[in-house]
mmCIF file with all atom_site columns, C-alpha atoms in Angstrom:
data_model
loop_
_atom_site.group_PDB
_atom_site.id
_atom_site.type_symbol
_atom_site.label_atom_id
_atom_site.label_alt_id
_atom_site.label_comp_id
_atom_site.label_asym_id
_atom_site.label_entity_id
_atom_site.label_seq_id
_atom_site.pdbx_PDB_ins_code
_atom_site.Cartn_x
_atom_site.Cartn_y
_atom_site.Cartn_z
_atom_site.occupancy
_atom_site.B_iso_or_equiv
_atom_site.pdbx_formal_charge
_atom_site.auth_seq_id
_atom_site.auth_comp_id
_atom_site.auth_asym_id
_atom_site.auth_atom_id
_atom_site.pdbx_PDB_model_num
ATOM 1   C CA . UNK H 1 1   ? 32.789 -29.376 -11.703 1.00 78.00 ? 1   UNK H CA 1
ATOM 2   C CA . UNK H 1 2   ? 33.897 -29.935 -15.349 1.00 86.00 ? 2   UNK H CA 1
ATOM 3   C CA . UNK H 1 3   ? 37.479 -30.785 -14.529 1.00 93.00 ? 3   UNK H CA 1
ATOM 4   C CA . UNK H 1 4   ? 36.992 -32.985 -11.347 1.00 98.00 ? 4   UNK H CA 1
ATOM 5   C CA . UNK H 1 5   ? 34.361 -34.766 -9.285  1.00 97.00 ? 5   UNK H CA 1
ATOM 6   C CA . UNK H 1 6   ? 33.729 -35.202 -5.613  1.00 98.00 ? 6   UNK H CA 1
ATOM 7   C CA . UNK H 1 7   ? 33.061 -38.895 -4.739  1.00 98.00 ? 7   UNK H CA 1
ATOM 8   C CA . UNK H 1 8   ? 32.017 -40.424 -1.470  1.00 98.00 ? 8   UNK H CA 1
ATOM 9   C CA . UNK H 1 9   ? 33.603 -43.918 -0.931  1.00 97.00 ? 9   UNK H CA 1
ATOM 10  C CA . UNK H 1 10  ? 32.381 -46.208 1.841   1.00 97.00 ? 10  UNK H CA 1
ATOM 11  C CA . UNK H 1 11  ? 34.598 -48.153 4.258   1.00 98.00 ? 11  UNK H CA 1
ATOM 12  C CA . UNK H 1 12  ? 36.287 -50.989 2.271   1.00 98.00 ? 12  UNK H CA 1
ATOM 13  C CA . UNK H 1 13  ? 39.156 -53.521 2.570   1.00 98.00 ? 13  UNK H CA 1
ATOM 14  C CA . UNK H 1 14  ? 42.105 -53.385 0.242   1.00 98.00 ? 14  UNK H CA 1
ATOM 15  C CA . UNK H 1 15  ? 45.037 -55.754 -0.217  1.00 98.00 ? 15  UNK H CA 1
ATOM 16  C CA . UNK H 1 16  ? 48.228 -53.695 -0.185  1.00 98.00 ? 16  UNK H CA 1
ATOM 17  C CA . UNK H 1 17  ? 52.054 -53.765 -0.108  1.00 98.00 ? 17  UNK H CA 1
ATOM 18  C CA . UNK H 1 18  ? 54.556 -51.086 0.503   1.00 98.00 ? 18  UNK H CA 1
ATOM 19  C CA . UNK H 1 19  ? 57.632 -50.908 -1.783  1.00 98.00 ? 19  UNK H CA 1
ATOM 20  C CA . UNK H 1 20  ? 60.476 -48.741 -0.366  1.00 97.00 ? 20  UNK H CA 1
ATOM 21  C CA . UNK H 1 21  ? 63.229 -46.800 -2.076  1.00 90.00 ? 21  UNK H CA 1
ATOM 22  C CA . UNK H 1 22  ? 62.465 -47.518 -5.631  1.00 92.00 ? 22  UNK H CA 1
ATOM 23  C CA . UNK H 1 23  ? 61.112 -45.241 -8.458  1.00 95.00 ? 23  UNK H CA 1
ATOM 24  C CA . UNK H 1 24  ? 57.412 -45.018 -8.600  1.00 95.00 ? 24  UNK H CA 1
ATOM 25  C CA . UNK H 1 25  ? 57.329 -47.027 -11.874 1.00 94.00 ? 25  UNK H CA 1
ATOM 26  C CA . UNK H 1 26  ? 59.505 -49.837 -10.342 1.00 96.00 ? 26  UNK H CA 1
ATOM 27  C CA . UNK H 1 27  ? 57.423 -49.784 -7.130  1.00 97.00 ? 27  UNK H CA 1
ATOM 28  C CA . UNK H 1 28  ? 54.254 -50.157 -9.139  1.00 96.00 ? 28  UNK H CA 1
ATOM 29  C CA . UNK H 1 29  ? 55.761 -53.084 -11.066 1.00 95.00 ? 29  UNK H CA 1
ATOM 30  C CA . UNK H 1 30  ? 57.067 -54.872 -7.904  1.00 97.00 ? 30  UNK H CA 1
ATOM 31  C CA . UNK H 1 31  ? 53.931 -54.127 -6.005  1.00 97.00 ? 31  UNK H CA 1
ATOM 32  C CA . UNK H 1 32  ? 51.549 -55.207 -8.723  1.00 96.00 ? 32  UNK H CA 1
ATOM 33  C CA . UNK H 1 33  ? 53.203 -58.654 -8.919  1.00 96.00 ? 33  UNK H CA 1
ATOM 34  C CA . UNK H 1 34  ? 53.213 -59.128 -5.118  1.00 98.00 ? 34  UNK H CA 1
ATOM 35  C CA . UNK H 1 35  ? 49.471 -58.387 -5.114  1.00 98.00 ? 35  UNK H CA 1
ATOM 36  C CA . UNK H 1 36  ? 48.775 -60.456 -8.229  1.00 97.00 ? 36  UNK H CA 1
ATOM 37  C CA . UNK H 1 37  ? 50.435 -63.535 -6.444  1.00 98.00 ? 37  UNK H CA 1
ATOM 38  C CA . UNK H 1 38  ? 48.074 -62.940 -3.614  1.00 98.00 ? 38  UNK H CA 1
ATOM 39  C CA . UNK H 1 39  ? 45.005 -63.094 -5.851  1.00 98.00 ? 39  UNK H CA 1
ATOM 40  C CA . UNK H 1 40  ? 46.407 -66.059 -7.653  1.00 98.00 ? 40  UNK H CA 1
ATOM 41  C CA . UNK H 1 41  ? 46.362 -68.076 -4.479  1.00 98.00 ? 41  UNK H CA 1
ATOM 42  C CA . UNK H 1 42  ? 49.339 -66.976 -2.353  1.00 98.00 ? 42  UNK H CA 1
ATOM 43  C CA . UNK H 1 43  ? 47.038 -66.555 0.712   1.00 98.00 ? 43  UNK H CA 1
ATOM 44  C CA . UNK H 1 44  ? 46.056 -68.710 3.664   1.00 98.00 ? 44  UNK H CA 1
ATOM 45  C CA . UNK H 1 45  ? 43.216 -70.353 1.807   1.00 97.00 ? 45  UNK H CA 1
ATOM 46  C CA . UNK H 1 46  ? 45.072 -70.875 -1.356  1.00 98.00 ? 46  UNK H CA 1
ATOM 47  C CA . UNK H 1 47  ? 42.064 -69.186 -2.943  1.00 97.00 ? 47  UNK H CA 1
ATOM 48  C CA . UNK H 1 48  ? 42.107 -67.553 -6.418  1.00 98.00 ? 48  UNK H CA 1
ATOM 49  C CA . UNK H 1 49  ? 40.369 -64.056 -6.206  1.00 97.00 ? 49  UNK H CA 1
ATOM 50  C CA . UNK H 1 50  ? 39.147 -62.068 -9.157  1.00 96.00 ? 50  UNK H CA 1
ATOM 51  C CA . UNK H 1 51  ? 41.229 -59.133 -10.235 1.00 94.00 ? 51  UNK H CA 1
ATOM 52  C CA . UNK H 1 52  ? 39.548 -55.844 -9.479  1.00 93.00 ? 52  UNK H CA 1
ATOM 53  C CA . UNK H 1 53  ? 40.029 -52.188 -10.341 1.00 94.00 ? 53  UNK H CA 1
ATOM 54  C CA . UNK H 1 54  ? 41.349 -49.789 -9.616  1.00 96.00 ? 54  UNK H CA 1
ATOM 55  C CA . UNK H 1 55  ? 44.971 -50.440 -8.834  1.00 97.00 ? 55  UNK H CA 1
ATOM 56  C CA . UNK H 1 56  ? 45.977 -47.574 -6.555  1.00 98.00 ? 56  UNK H CA 1
ATOM 57  C CA . UNK H 1 57  ? 49.356 -46.157 -5.477  1.00 98.00 ? 57  UNK H CA 1
ATOM 58  C CA . UNK H 1 58  ? 49.758 -43.827 -2.514  1.00 98.00 ? 58  UNK H CA 1
ATOM 59  C CA . UNK H 1 59  ? 52.217 -41.140 -3.325  1.00 97.00 ? 59  UNK H CA 1
ATOM 60  C CA . UNK H 1 60  ? 53.470 -38.949 -0.447  1.00 96.00 ? 60  UNK H CA 1
ATOM 61  C CA . UNK H 1 61  ? 55.271 -35.640 -0.997  1.00 91.00 ? 61  UNK H CA 1
ATOM 62  C CA . UNK H 1 62  ? 59.059 -36.175 -0.589  1.00 90.00 ? 62  UNK H CA 1
ATOM 63  C CA . UNK H 1 63  ? 58.819 -39.854 0.118   1.00 93.00 ? 63  UNK H CA 1
ATOM 64  C CA . UNK H 1 64  ? 60.137 -42.864 -1.791  1.00 92.00 ? 64  UNK H CA 1
ATOM 65  C CA . UNK H 1 65  ? 57.792 -45.414 -0.241  1.00 97.00 ? 65  UNK H CA 1
ATOM 66  C CA . UNK H 1 66  ? 54.808 -46.254 -2.327  1.00 98.00 ? 66  UNK H CA 1
ATOM 67  C CA . UNK H 1 67  ? 51.794 -48.303 -1.211  1.00 98.00 ? 67  UNK H CA 1
ATOM 68  C CA . UNK H 1 68  ? 50.229 -50.289 -4.038  1.00 98.00 ? 68  UNK H CA 1
ATOM 69  C CA . UNK H 1 69  ? 46.720 -51.719 -3.551  1.00 98.00 ? 69  UNK H CA 1
ATOM 70  C CA . UNK H 1 70  ? 44.011 -53.759 -5.104  1.00 98.00 ? 70  UNK H CA 1
ATOM 71  C CA . UNK H 1 71  ? 40.443 -53.498 -4.151  1.00 97.00 ? 71  UNK H CA 1
ATOM 72  C CA . UNK H 1 72  ? 39.241 -56.647 -2.357  1.00 97.00 ? 72  UNK H CA 1
ATOM 73  C CA . UNK H 1 73  ? 36.122 -57.925 -4.294  1.00 97.00 ? 73  UNK H CA 1
ATOM 74  C CA . UNK H 1 74  ? 32.700 -57.432 -2.631  1.00 96.00 ? 74  UNK H CA 1
ATOM 75  C CA . UNK H 1 75  ? 32.265 -61.133 -1.932  1.00 97.00 ? 75  UNK H CA 1
ATOM 76  C CA . UNK H 1 76  ? 35.431 -61.180 0.118   1.00 98.00 ? 76  UNK H CA 1
ATOM 77  C CA . UNK H 1 77  ? 35.020 -57.849 1.914   1.00 98.00 ? 77  UNK H CA 1
ATOM 78  C CA . UNK H 1 78  ? 33.742 -59.432 5.121   1.00 97.00 ? 78  UNK H CA 1
ATOM 79  C CA . UNK H 1 79  ? 36.526 -62.064 5.434   1.00 97.00 ? 79  UNK H CA 1
ATOM 80  C CA . UNK H 1 80  ? 39.355 -61.718 2.907   1.00 98.00 ? 80  UNK H CA 1
ATOM 81  C CA . UNK H 1 81  ? 41.943 -64.529 2.942   1.00 98.00 ? 81  UNK H CA 1
ATOM 82  C CA . UNK H 1 82  ? 45.024 -63.526 4.892   1.00 98.00 ? 82  UNK H CA 1
ATOM 83  C CA . UNK H 1 83  ? 48.243 -63.097 2.697   1.00 98.00 ? 83  UNK H CA 1
ATOM 84  C CA . UNK H 1 84  ? 51.025 -65.620 3.256   1.00 98.00 ? 84  UNK H CA 1
ATOM 85  C CA . UNK H 1 85  ? 53.636 -63.101 1.978   1.00 98.00 ? 85  UNK H CA 1
ATOM 86  C CA . UNK H 1 86  ? 54.719 -60.923 4.974   1.00 98.00 ? 86  UNK H CA 1
ATOM 87  C CA . UNK H 1 87  ? 54.991 -57.978 2.687   1.00 98.00 ? 87  UNK H CA 1
ATOM 88  C CA . UNK H 1 88  ? 51.299 -58.113 1.793   1.00 98.00 ? 88  UNK H CA 1
ATOM 89  C CA . UNK H 1 89  ? 48.506 -57.083 4.104   1.00 98.00 ? 89  UNK H CA 1
ATOM 90  C CA . UNK H 1 90  ? 44.835 -56.375 4.271   1.00 98.00 ? 90  UNK H CA 1
ATOM 91  C CA . UNK H 1 91  ? 43.856 -52.779 5.266   1.00 98.00 ? 91  UNK H CA 1
ATOM 92  C CA . UNK H 1 92  ? 40.571 -51.210 5.901   1.00 98.00 ? 92  UNK H CA 1
ATOM 93  C CA . UNK H 1 93  ? 40.270 -47.709 4.420   1.00 98.00 ? 93  UNK H CA 1
ATOM 94  C CA . UNK H 1 94  ? 37.613 -45.600 6.178   1.00 98.00 ? 94  UNK H CA 1
ATOM 95  C CA . UNK H 1 95  ? 34.741 -43.946 4.326   1.00 98.00 ? 95  UNK H CA 1
ATOM 96  C CA . UNK H 1 96  ? 36.067 -40.702 2.769   1.00 98.00 ? 96  UNK H CA 1
ATOM 97  C CA . UNK H 1 97  ? 35.145 -37.982 0.321   1.00 98.00 ? 97  UNK H CA 1
ATOM 98  C CA . UNK H 1 98  ? 37.680 -37.794 -2.557  1.00 98.00 ? 98  UNK H CA 1
ATOM 99  C CA . UNK H 1 99  ? 38.318 -35.239 -5.251  1.00 98.00 ? 99  UNK H CA 1
ATOM 100 C CA . UNK H 1 100 ? 38.866 -37.112 -8.471  1.00 98.00 ? 100 UNK H CA 1
ATOM 101 C CA . UNK H 1 101 ? 40.494 -36.038 -11.680 1.00 98.00 ? 101 UNK H CA 1
ATOM 102 C CA . UNK H 1 102 ? 40.192 -38.515 -14.755 1.00 98.00 ? 102 UNK H CA 1
ATOM 103 C CA . UNK H 1 103 ? 42.387 -38.693 -17.772 1.00 97.00 ? 103 UNK H CA 1
ATOM 104 C CA . UNK H 1 104 ? 43.115 -41.079 -20.665 1.00 97.00 ? 104 UNK H CA 1
ATOM 105 C CA . UNK H 1 105 ? 46.103 -42.565 -22.220 1.00 96.00 ? 105 UNK H CA 1
ATOM 106 C CA . UNK H 1 106 ? 48.994 -44.587 -20.793 1.00 94.00 ? 106 UNK H CA 1
ATOM 107 C CA . UNK H 1 107 ? 49.768 -43.035 -17.304 1.00 95.00 ? 107 UNK H CA 1
ATOM 108 C CA . UNK H 1 108 ? 53.371 -42.575 -16.316 1.00 95.00 ? 108 UNK H CA 1
ATOM 109 C CA . UNK H 1 109 ? 54.462 -41.530 -12.879 1.00 95.00 ? 109 UNK H CA 1
ATOM 110 C CA . UNK H 1 110 ? 55.183 -38.019 -14.497 1.00 96.00 ? 110 UNK H CA 1
ATOM 111 C CA . UNK H 1 111 ? 51.687 -37.904 -16.054 1.00 97.00 ? 111 UNK H CA 1
ATOM 112 C CA . UNK H 1 112 ? 50.018 -38.782 -12.647 1.00 97.00 ? 112 UNK H CA 1
ATOM 113 C CA . UNK H 1 113 ? 52.092 -36.096 -10.981 1.00 97.00 ? 113 UNK H CA 1
ATOM 114 C CA . UNK H 1 114 ? 51.130 -33.511 -13.687 1.00 97.00 ? 114 UNK H CA 1
ATOM 115 C CA . UNK H 1 115 ? 47.408 -34.422 -13.289 1.00 98.00 ? 115 UNK H CA 1
ATOM 116 C CA . UNK H 1 116 ? 47.652 -34.339 -9.442  1.00 98.00 ? 116 UNK H CA 1
ATOM 117 C CA . UNK H 1 117 ? 49.275 -30.901 -9.702  1.00 98.00 ? 117 UNK H CA 1
ATOM 118 C CA . UNK H 1 118 ? 46.448 -29.635 -12.107 1.00 98.00 ? 118 UNK H CA 1
ATOM 119 C CA . UNK H 1 119 ? 43.891 -30.974 -9.677  1.00 98.00 ? 119 UNK H CA 1
ATOM 120 C CA . UNK H 1 120 ? 45.460 -29.395 -6.598  1.00 98.00 ? 120 UNK H CA 1
ATOM 121 C CA . UNK H 1 121 ? 45.677 -25.949 -8.375  1.00 98.00 ? 121 UNK H CA 1
ATOM 122 C CA . UNK H 1 122 ? 41.948 -26.236 -9.377  1.00 98.00 ? 122 UNK H CA 1
ATOM 123 C CA . UNK H 1 123 ? 41.015 -27.160 -5.796  1.00 98.00 ? 123 UNK H CA 1
ATOM 124 C CA . UNK H 1 124 ? 43.038 -24.347 -4.190  1.00 98.00 ? 124 UNK H CA 1
ATOM 125 C CA . UNK H 1 125 ? 41.593 -21.834 -6.743  1.00 97.00 ? 125 UNK H CA 1
ATOM 126 C CA . UNK H 1 126 ? 38.075 -22.909 -5.772  1.00 97.00 ? 126 UNK H CA 1
ATOM 127 C CA . UNK H 1 127 ? 38.822 -22.813 -2.031  1.00 97.00 ? 127 UNK H CA 1
ATOM 128 C CA . UNK H 1 128 ? 38.259 -26.535 -1.544  1.00 97.00 ? 128 UNK H CA 1
ATOM 129 C CA . UNK H 1 129 ? 40.151 -27.891 1.487   1.00 98.00 ? 129 UNK H CA 1
ATOM 130 C CA . UNK H 1 130 ? 42.042 -31.100 0.797   1.00 98.00 ? 130 UNK H CA 1
ATOM 131 C CA . UNK H 1 131 ? 45.024 -33.065 2.182   1.00 98.00 ? 131 UNK H CA 1
ATOM 132 C CA . UNK H 1 132 ? 47.859 -31.794 0.086   1.00 96.00 ? 132 UNK H CA 1
ATOM 133 C CA . UNK H 1 133 ? 50.689 -33.945 1.403   1.00 97.00 ? 133 UNK H CA 1
ATOM 134 C CA . UNK H 1 134 ? 49.584 -37.163 -0.500  1.00 98.00 ? 134 UNK H CA 1
ATOM 135 C CA . UNK H 1 135 ? 47.508 -38.271 -3.385  1.00 98.00 ? 135 UNK H CA 1
ATOM 136 C CA . UNK H 1 136 ? 46.510 -41.669 -4.892  1.00 98.00 ? 136 UNK H CA 1
ATOM 137 C CA . UNK H 1 137 ? 46.919 -42.735 -8.491  1.00 98.00 ? 137 UNK H CA 1
ATOM 138 C CA . UNK H 1 138 ? 44.209 -45.080 -9.825  1.00 98.00 ? 138 UNK H CA 1
ATOM 139 C CA . UNK H 1 139 ? 44.661 -47.266 -12.834 1.00 97.00 ? 139 UNK H CA 1
ATOM 140 C CA . UNK H 1 140 ? 41.707 -49.082 -14.367 1.00 97.00 ? 140 UNK H CA 1
ATOM 141 C CA . UNK H 1 141 ? 43.088 -50.866 -17.420 1.00 95.00 ? 141 UNK H CA 1
ATOM 142 C CA . UNK H 1 142 ? 45.153 -53.891 -18.323 1.00 89.00 ? 142 UNK H CA 1
ATOM 143 C CA . UNK H 1 143 ? 48.562 -52.929 -19.930 1.00 83.00 ? 143 UNK H CA 1
ATOM 144 C CA . UNK H 1 144 ? 47.191 -54.661 -22.977 1.00 88.00 ? 144 UNK H CA 1
ATOM 145 C CA . UNK H 1 145 ? 44.274 -52.231 -23.435 1.00 92.00 ? 145 UNK H CA 1
ATOM 146 C CA . UNK H 1 146 ? 45.461 -49.755 -26.072 1.00 93.00 ? 146 UNK H CA 1
ATOM 147 C CA . UNK H 1 147 ? 42.472 -47.363 -26.422 1.00 95.00 ? 147 UNK H CA 1
ATOM 148 C CA . UNK H 1 148 ? 40.014 -45.496 -24.238 1.00 96.00 ? 148 UNK H CA 1
ATOM 149 C CA . UNK H 1 149 ? 42.133 -46.115 -21.172 1.00 97.00 ? 149 UNK H CA 1
ATOM 150 C CA . UNK H 1 150 ? 40.984 -44.604 -17.817 1.00 97.00 ? 150 UNK H CA 1
ATOM 151 C CA . UNK H 1 151 ? 43.202 -43.211 -15.079 1.00 98.00 ? 151 UNK H CA 1
ATOM 152 C CA . UNK H 1 152 ? 42.541 -41.065 -12.015 1.00 98.00 ? 152 UNK H CA 1
ATOM 153 C CA . UNK H 1 153 ? 44.242 -39.001 -9.338  1.00 98.00 ? 153 UNK H CA 1
ATOM 154 C CA . UNK H 1 154 ? 42.533 -38.746 -5.932  1.00 98.00 ? 154 UNK H CA 1
ATOM 155 C CA . UNK H 1 155 ? 42.985 -36.173 -3.068  1.00 98.00 ? 155 UNK H CA 1
ATOM 156 C CA . UNK H 1 156 ? 41.063 -36.601 0.121   1.00 98.00 ? 156 UNK H CA 1
ATOM 157 C CA . UNK H 1 157 ? 38.748 -33.759 1.093   1.00 98.00 ? 157 UNK H CA 1
ATOM 158 C CA . UNK H 1 158 ? 39.438 -32.192 4.552   1.00 97.00 ? 158 UNK H CA 1
#
């Protein structure tokens, strides 16, 4: 469709942390740094791991817990080093079909919510079944990139 796409993602490992009781913006900041320390060597092998994109944030309706995640690079998918920070964990996300809406610019939590609501409206109007109680934000760019930024919101297809 012109305003969204349906993607199939394979099973993959992500390194994640859950930040509780903060604003989404603050949770993203704290979560990013916890995960960044992991890829900089705060793991059992003291191994530096390449930064990957996207950085995702799980947003649940009416909930102030946010799960921030980095994709584990392909070369570490089979055996990622275990985190040494007890707040950081490796998770395996099962294969899934996702409805994706892309947008540019600097994405604030408000902008992500606005885009997620627009995607949800479109999916409902088209009779597409999806899990409405949560969505993921996905950011692809460094904060230092000023132009041609790429952001997404994801809903899981039912």
